[in-house]
Every structure is written in C-alpha cells, then in structure tokens.
mmCIF file of C-alpha atoms in Angstrom:
data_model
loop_
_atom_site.group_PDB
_atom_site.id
_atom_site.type_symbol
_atom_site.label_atom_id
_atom_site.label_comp_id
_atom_site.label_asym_id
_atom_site.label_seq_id
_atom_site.Cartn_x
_atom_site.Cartn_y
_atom_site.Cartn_z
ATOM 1 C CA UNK A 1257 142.194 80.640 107.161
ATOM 2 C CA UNK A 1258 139.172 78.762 108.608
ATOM 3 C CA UNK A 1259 139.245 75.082 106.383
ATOM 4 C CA UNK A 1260 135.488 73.864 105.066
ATOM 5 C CA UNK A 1261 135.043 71.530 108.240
ATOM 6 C CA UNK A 1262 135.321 74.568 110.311
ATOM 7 C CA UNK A 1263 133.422 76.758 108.820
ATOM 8 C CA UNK A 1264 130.530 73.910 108.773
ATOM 9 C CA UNK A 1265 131.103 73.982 112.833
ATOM 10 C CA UNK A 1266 131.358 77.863 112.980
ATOM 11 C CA UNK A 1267 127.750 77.977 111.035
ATOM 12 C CA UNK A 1268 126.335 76.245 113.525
ATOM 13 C CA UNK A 1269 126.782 78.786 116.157
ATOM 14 C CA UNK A 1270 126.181 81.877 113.505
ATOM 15 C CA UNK A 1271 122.876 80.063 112.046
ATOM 16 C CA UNK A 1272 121.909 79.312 116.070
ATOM 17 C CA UNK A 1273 122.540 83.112 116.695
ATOM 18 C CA UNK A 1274 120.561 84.715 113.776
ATOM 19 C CA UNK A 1275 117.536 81.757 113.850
ATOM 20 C CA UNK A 1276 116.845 83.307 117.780
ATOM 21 C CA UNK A 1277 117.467 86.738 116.847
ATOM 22 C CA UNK A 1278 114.217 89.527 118.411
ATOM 23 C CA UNK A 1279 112.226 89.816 115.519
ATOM 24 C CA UNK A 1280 112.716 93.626 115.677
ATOM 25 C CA UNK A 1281 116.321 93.412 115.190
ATOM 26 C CA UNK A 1282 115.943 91.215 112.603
ATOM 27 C CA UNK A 1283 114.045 93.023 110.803
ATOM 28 C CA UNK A 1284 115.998 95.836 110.825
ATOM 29 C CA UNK A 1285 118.917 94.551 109.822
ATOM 30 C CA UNK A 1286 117.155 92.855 107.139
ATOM 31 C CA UNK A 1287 115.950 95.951 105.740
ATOM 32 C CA UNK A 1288 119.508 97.360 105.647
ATOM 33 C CA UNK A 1289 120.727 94.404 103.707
ATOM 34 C CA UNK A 1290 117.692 94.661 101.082
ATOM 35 C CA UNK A 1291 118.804 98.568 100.528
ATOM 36 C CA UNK A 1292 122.528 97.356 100.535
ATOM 37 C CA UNK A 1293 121.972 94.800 97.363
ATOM 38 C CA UNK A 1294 119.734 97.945 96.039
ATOM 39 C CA UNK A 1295 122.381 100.381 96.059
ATOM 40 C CA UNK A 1296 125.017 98.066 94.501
ATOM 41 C CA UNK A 1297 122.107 97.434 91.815
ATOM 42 C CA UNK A 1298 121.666 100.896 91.302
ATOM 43 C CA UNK A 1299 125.515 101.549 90.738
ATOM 44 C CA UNK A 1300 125.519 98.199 88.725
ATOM 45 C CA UNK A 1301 122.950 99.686 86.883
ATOM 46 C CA UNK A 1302 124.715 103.348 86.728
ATOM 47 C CA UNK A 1303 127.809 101.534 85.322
ATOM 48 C CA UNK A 1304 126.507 99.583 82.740
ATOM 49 C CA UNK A 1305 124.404 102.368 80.790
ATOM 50 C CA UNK A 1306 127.853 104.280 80.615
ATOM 51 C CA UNK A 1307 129.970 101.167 79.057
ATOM 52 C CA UNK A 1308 128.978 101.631 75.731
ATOM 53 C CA UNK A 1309 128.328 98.053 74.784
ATOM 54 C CA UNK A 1310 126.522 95.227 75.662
ATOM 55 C CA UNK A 1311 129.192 92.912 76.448
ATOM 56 C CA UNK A 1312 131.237 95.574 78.653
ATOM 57 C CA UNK A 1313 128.178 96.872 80.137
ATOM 58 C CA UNK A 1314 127.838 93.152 81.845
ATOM 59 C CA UNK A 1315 131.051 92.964 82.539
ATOM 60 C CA UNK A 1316 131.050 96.140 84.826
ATOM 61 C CA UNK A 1317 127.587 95.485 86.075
ATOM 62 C CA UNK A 1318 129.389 92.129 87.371
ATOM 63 C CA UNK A 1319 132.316 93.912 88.825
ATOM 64 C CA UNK A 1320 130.304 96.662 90.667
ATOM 65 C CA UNK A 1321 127.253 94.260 92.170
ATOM 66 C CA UNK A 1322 129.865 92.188 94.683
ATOM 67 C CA UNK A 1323 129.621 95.502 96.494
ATOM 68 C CA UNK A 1324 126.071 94.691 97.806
ATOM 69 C CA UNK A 1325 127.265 91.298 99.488
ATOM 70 C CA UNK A 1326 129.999 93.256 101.297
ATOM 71 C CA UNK A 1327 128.341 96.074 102.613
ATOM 72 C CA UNK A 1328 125.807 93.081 103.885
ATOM 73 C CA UNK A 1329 129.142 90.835 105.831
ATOM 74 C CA UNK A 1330 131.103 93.641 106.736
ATOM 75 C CA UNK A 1331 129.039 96.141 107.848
ATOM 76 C CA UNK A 1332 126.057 93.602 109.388
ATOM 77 C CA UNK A 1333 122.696 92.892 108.428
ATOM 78 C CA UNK A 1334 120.265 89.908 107.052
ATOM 79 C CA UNK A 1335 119.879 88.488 103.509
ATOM 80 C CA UNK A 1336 117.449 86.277 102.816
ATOM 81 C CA UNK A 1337 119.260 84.309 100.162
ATOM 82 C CA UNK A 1338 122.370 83.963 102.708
ATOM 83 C CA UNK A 1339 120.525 82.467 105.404
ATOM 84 C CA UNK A 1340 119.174 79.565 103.557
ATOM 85 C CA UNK A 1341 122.586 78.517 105.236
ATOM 86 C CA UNK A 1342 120.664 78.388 108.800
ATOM 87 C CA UNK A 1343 119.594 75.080 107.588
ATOM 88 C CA UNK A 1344 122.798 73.731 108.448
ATOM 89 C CA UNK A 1345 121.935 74.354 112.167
ATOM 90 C CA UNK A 1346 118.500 72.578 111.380
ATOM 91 C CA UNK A 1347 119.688 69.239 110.143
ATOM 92 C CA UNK A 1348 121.937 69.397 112.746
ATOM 93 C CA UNK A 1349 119.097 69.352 115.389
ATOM 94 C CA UNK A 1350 119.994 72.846 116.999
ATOM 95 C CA UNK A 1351 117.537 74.931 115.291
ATOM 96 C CA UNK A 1352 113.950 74.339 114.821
ATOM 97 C CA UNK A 1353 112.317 74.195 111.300
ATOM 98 C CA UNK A 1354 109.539 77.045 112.360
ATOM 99 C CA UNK A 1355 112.506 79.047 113.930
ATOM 100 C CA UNK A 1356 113.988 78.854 110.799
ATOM 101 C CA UNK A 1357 111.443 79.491 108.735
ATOM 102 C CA UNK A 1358 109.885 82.064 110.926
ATOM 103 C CA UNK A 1359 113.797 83.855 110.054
ATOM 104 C CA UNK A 1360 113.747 83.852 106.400
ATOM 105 C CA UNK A 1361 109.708 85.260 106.487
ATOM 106 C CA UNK A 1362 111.042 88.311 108.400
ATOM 107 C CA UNK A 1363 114.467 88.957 106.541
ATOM 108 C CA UNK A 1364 112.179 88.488 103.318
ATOM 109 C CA UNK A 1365 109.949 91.477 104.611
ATOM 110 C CA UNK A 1366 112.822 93.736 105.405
ATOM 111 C CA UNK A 1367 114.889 92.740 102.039
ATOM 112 C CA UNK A 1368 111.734 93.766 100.286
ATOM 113 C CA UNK A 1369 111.264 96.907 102.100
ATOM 114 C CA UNK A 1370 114.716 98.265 102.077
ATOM 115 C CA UNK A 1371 114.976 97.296 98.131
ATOM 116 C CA UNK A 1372 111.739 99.042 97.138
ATOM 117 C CA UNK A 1373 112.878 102.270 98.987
ATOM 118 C CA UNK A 1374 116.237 102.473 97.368
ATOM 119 C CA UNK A 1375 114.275 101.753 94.160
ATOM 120 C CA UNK A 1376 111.768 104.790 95.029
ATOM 121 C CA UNK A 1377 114.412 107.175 95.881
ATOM 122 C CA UNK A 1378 116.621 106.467 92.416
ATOM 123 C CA UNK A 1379 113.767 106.976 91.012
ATOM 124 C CA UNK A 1380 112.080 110.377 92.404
ATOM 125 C CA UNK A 1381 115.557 111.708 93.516
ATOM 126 C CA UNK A 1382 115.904 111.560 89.215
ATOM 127 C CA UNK A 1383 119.197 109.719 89.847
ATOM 128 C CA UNK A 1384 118.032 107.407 86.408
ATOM 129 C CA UNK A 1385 118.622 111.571 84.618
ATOM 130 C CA UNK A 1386 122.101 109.954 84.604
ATOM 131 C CA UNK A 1387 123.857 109.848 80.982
ATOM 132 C CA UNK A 1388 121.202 111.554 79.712
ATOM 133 C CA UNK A 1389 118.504 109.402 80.816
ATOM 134 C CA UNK A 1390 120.186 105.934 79.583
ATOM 135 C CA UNK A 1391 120.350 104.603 83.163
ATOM 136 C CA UNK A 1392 116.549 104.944 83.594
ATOM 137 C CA UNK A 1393 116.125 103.145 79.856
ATOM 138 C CA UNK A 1394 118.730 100.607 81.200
ATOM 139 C CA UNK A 1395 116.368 100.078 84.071
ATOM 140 C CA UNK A 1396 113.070 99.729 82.800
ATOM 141 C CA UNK A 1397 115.267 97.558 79.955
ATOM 142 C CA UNK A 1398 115.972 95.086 82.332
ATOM 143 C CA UNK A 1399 112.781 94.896 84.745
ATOM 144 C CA UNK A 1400 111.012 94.253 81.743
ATOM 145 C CA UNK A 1401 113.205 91.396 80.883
ATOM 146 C CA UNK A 1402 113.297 89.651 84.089
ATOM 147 C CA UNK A 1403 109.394 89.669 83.715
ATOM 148 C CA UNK A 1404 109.758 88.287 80.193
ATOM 149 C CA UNK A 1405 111.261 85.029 81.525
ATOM 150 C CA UNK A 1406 109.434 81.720 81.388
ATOM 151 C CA UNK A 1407 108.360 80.517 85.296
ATOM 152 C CA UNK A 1408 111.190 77.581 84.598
ATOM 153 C CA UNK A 1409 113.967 79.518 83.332
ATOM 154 C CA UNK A 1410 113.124 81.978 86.327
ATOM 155 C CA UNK A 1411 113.529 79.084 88.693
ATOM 156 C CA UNK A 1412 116.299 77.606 87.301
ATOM 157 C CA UNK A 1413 118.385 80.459 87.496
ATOM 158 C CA UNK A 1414 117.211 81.347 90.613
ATOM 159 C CA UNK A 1415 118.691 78.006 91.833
ATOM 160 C CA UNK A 1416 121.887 78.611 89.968
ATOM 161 C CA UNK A 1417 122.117 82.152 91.093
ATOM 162 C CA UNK A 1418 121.715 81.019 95.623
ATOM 163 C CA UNK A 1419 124.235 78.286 95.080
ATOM 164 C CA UNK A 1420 126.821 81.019 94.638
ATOM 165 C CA UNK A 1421 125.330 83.511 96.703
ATOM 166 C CA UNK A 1422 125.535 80.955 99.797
ATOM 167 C CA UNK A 1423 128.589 79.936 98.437
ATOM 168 C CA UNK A 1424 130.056 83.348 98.091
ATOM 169 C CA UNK A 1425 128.789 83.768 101.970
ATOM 170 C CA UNK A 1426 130.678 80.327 102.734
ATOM 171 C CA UNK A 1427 133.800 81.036 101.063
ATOM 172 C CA UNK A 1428 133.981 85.004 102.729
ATOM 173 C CA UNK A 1429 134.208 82.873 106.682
ATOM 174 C CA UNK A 1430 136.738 81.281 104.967
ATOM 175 C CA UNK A 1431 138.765 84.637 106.292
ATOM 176 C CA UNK A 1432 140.030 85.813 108.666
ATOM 177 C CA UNK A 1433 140.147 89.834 108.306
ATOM 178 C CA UNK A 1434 137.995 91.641 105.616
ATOM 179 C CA UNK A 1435 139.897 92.159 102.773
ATOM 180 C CA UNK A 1436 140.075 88.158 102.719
ATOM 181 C CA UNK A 1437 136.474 88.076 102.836
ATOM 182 C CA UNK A 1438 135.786 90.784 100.662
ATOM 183 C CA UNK A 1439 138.278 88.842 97.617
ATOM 184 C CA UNK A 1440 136.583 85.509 98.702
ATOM 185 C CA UNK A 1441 132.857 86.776 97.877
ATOM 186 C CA UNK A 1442 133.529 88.864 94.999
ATOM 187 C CA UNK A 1443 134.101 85.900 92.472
ATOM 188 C CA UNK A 1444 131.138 83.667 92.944
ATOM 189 C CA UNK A 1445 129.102 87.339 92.788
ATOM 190 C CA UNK A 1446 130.460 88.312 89.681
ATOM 191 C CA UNK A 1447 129.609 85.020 88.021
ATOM 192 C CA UNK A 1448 125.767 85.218 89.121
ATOM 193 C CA UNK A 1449 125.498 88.566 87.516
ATOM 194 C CA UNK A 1450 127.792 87.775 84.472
ATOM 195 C CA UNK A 1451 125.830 84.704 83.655
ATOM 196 C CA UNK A 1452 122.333 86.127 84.085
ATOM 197 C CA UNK A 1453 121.171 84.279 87.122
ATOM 198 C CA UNK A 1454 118.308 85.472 89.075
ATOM 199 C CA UNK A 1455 118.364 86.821 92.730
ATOM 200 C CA UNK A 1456 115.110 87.734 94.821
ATOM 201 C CA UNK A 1457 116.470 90.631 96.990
ATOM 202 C CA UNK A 1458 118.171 91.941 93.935
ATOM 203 C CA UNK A 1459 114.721 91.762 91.677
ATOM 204 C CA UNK A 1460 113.301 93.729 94.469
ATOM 205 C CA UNK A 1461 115.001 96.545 93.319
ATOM 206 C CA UNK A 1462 115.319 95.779 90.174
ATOM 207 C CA UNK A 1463 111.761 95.599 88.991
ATOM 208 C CA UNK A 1464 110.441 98.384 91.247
ATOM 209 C CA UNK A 1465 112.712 100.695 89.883
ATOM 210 C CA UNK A 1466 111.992 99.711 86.273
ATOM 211 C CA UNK A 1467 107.968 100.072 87.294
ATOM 212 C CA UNK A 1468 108.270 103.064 89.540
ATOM 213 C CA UNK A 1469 110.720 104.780 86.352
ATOM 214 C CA UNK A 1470 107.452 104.010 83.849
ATOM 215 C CA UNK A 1471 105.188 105.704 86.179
ATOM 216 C CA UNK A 1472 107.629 108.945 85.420
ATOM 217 C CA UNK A 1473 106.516 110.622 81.578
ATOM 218 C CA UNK A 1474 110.170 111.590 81.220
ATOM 219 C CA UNK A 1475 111.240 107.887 82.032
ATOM 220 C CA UNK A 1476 108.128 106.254 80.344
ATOM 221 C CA UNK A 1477 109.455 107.890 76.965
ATOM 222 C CA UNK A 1478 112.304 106.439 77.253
ATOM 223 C CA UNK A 1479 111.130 103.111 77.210
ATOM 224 C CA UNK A 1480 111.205 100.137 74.721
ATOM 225 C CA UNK A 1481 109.442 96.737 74.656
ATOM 226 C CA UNK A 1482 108.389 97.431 78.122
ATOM 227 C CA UNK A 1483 105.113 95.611 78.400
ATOM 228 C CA UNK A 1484 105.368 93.039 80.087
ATOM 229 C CA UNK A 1485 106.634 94.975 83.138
ATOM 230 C CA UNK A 1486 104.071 94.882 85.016
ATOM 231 C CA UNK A 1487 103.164 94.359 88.831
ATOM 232 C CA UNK A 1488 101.278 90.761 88.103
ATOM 233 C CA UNK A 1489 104.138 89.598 86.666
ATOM 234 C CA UNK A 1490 106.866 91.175 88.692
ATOM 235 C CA UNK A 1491 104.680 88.890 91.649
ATOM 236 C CA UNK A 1492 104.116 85.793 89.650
ATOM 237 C CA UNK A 1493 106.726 85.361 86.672
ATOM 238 C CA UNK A 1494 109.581 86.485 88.485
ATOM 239 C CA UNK A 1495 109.607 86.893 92.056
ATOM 240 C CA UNK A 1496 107.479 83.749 92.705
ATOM 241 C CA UNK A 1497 109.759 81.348 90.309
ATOM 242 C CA UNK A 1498 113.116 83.127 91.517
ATOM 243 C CA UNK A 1499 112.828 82.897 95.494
ATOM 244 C CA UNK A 1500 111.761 79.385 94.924
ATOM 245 C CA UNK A 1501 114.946 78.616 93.271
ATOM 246 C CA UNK A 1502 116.936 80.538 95.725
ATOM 247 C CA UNK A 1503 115.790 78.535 98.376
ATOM 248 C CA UNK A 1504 116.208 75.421 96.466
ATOM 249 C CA UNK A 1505 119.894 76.548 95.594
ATOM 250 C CA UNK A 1506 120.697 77.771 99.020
ATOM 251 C CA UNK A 1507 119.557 75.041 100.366
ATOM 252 C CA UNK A 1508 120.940 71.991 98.241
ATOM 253 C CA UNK A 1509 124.275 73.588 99.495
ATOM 254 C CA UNK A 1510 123.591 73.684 102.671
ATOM 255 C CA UNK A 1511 122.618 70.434 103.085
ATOM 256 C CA UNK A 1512 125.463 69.400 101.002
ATOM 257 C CA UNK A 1513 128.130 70.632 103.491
ATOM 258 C CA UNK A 1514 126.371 69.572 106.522
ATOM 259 C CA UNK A 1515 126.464 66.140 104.911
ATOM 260 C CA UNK A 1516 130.222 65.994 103.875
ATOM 261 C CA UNK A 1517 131.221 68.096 107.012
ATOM 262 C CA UNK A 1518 129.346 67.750 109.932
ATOM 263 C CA UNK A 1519 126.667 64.513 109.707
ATOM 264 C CA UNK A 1520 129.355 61.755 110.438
ATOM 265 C CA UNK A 1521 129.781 63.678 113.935
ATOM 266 C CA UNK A 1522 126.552 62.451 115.364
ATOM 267 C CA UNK A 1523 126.710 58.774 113.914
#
C-alpha cells in the first residue's frame, strides 16, 4: 500500500500527465467519465424507486452510485471533480495555473456531454417505464429538488460532497491492485450520496433526465411538485452554486495534502 506522502509524490506525476494531456483525448475521456457517473445515477436511481421506502431507497442509491467512480479509475477517463487534485502539481510549481484550468474547462465540457446523453437515452429508450413508471417519478422527484435548494445550501454541499470525491480518488492510489481501490473509494462515495451532498457531473444527469422525463406526457403525469425544475434554475440554483463548491472542496484538500506532504520538500 502506497502511504499519504507517496501518494502526494505520485500525484505529482499523474496531475503533470493529465494537465498536458491533447485536448482531444481529453475530451474524450472526459465524456466517458460524465456517462460513467450517469449510468451509476441511472441504476442509483433504478434501485431506489424499487426499495419501497424512503430510508432504504437512500441507502441503496448510496450503495449502487460508488459504481460511477470505478468505472471512471479502473477503466480510464476524466472527472472534473477528481482533478481539482491537479492543483497539487500547481502549488508545487510543475503545472501552470492556465494549464490547469484550461484541464478542468475541457473535462467540464465532456462530463456535461456524456451525462446529458445518458440522461437522453434513459429517457427516450423509456428505461424510466421501470416499476411501472416509479423510476421516471423518482427522477423528475429529485431534479426538482436539487433545483429547490437555496444557492448556499447548494454550495455548501457541493463543498462537502468534492472533499470526499477527491478524497475517495486519494484513498483508491492508496492501492495497489483494483479490488483495493475499488473498497478504498466506495466508502467516502456512499457517504456523499447518503448524506445528500451535491456533485456537478452527477447533477448533469440528474436534472436532464428529470427535465427531458417532463417533456414526455406519460412521464409529465407522473409528476409531483415539479415546478421548479426548470432549465434557469438547473443553470443558476444548482449547477452554478454546486461546481463552485466542488472546486472549493476539491481544492481545500488538495492544498491541504500538498501542505502536510509535500511543501516542506522545497524549503
């Protein structure tokens, strides 16, 4: 098992590698990773309608959604939340600021793209008919919650939500082979969803599938309290609030463990 000090020197090499990435690679890999976190929010989703409470319902949601982060390790691609990490490589002089930020713009795209069309195709391949139409309530149930939230409580999870993503990511290089990595991440994962906390790559699949589902009659009938799901504030009440707080969470780590782990090498 790689210790904390060496995964802070390992990062600097992986942050190095994925900050000077071809922009077309990256952005293909960052579209695979936004339709990775959609699929595990789809069977999240999928999994929760059939619980038959509340209570178990997040429960299994939390159980099923680590699946997203290891498709994105194990099989390879680019999250947008996870590479708030690259800023360890930053501080550390050996990645520029607009080479990092020039990253997360791209990986942002793709995440966005790859989300929205795993949203489109649950939706118009009528995989929401599921349970007799509870996963596509379920859906449009919790788009039009996320969109409820106030801009700080959006934030504020957002924040809460990045400091375990990033340190799910952290904990996963930790290991050695993949089932270490795969028990590693699936904790921290489990308690972002459990508690409620708000993730940008997952809200863009999240909230397009709850929109895209009230564009469907059958869906649309189906629907309660649902008006506040709309585009405007899928932009500006969630997504706006939430990647801000992702990138303040991701970031407060990673300048946290460059601090402890790798600043006293250049004094």
């Amino acid at each position: 098992m790689n210790t904390p000090g060496e995964i802070a020197k390992n990062y600097l090499a992986i942050g190095g590698a994925k900050a000077r990435m071809p922009l077309g690679k990256l952005f293909l890999l960052a579209v695979l990773a936004g339709a990775y976190i959609g699929l595990a929010g789809l069977g999240a989703s999928v999994a929760s309608a059939g619980a038959g409470s509340a209570g178990a319902g997040r429960v299994l949601s939390a159980a099923i959604f680590p699946a997203g982060l290891t498709m994105v390790l194990l099989a390879g691609s680019e999250l947008f939340t996870g590479n708030c990490l690259i800023l360890i490589p930053v501080l550390h002089g050996e990645v520029s600021p607009g080479a990092f930020a020039r990253n997360l713009l791209v990986v942002y795209l793709g995440n966005a793209l790859g989300g929205f069309l795993i949203a489109a195709g649950a939706v118009y391949s009528h995989t929401f008919d599921l349970l007799n139409g509870s996963v596509a309530a379920g859906a449009v149930a919790a788009a039009a919650a996320k969109c409820s939230l106030s801009f700080g409580d959006a934030f504020l999870r957002g924040v809460f939500c990045n400091l375990l993503v990033c340190l799910a990511v952290w904990m996963a290089m930790a290991a050695k082979d993949a089932a270490g990595k795969v028990a590693a991440l699936f904790f921290p994962i489990f308690l972002f969803v459990l508690c409620g906390f708000e993730h940008c790559v997952a809200n863009l699949y999240y909230i397009p599938a709850g929109l895209l589902a009230l564009g469907d009659p059958a869906y649309a009938a189906l629907a309660q309290n649902a008006s506040a799901l709309t585009w405007g504030n899928f932009l500006f009440a969630n997504l706006l609030p939430v990647t801000l707080g992702n990138l303040a969470g991701g970031m407060v780590l990673a300048w946290a463990y460059w601090a402890i782990y790798l600043k006293t090498d250049r004094n």
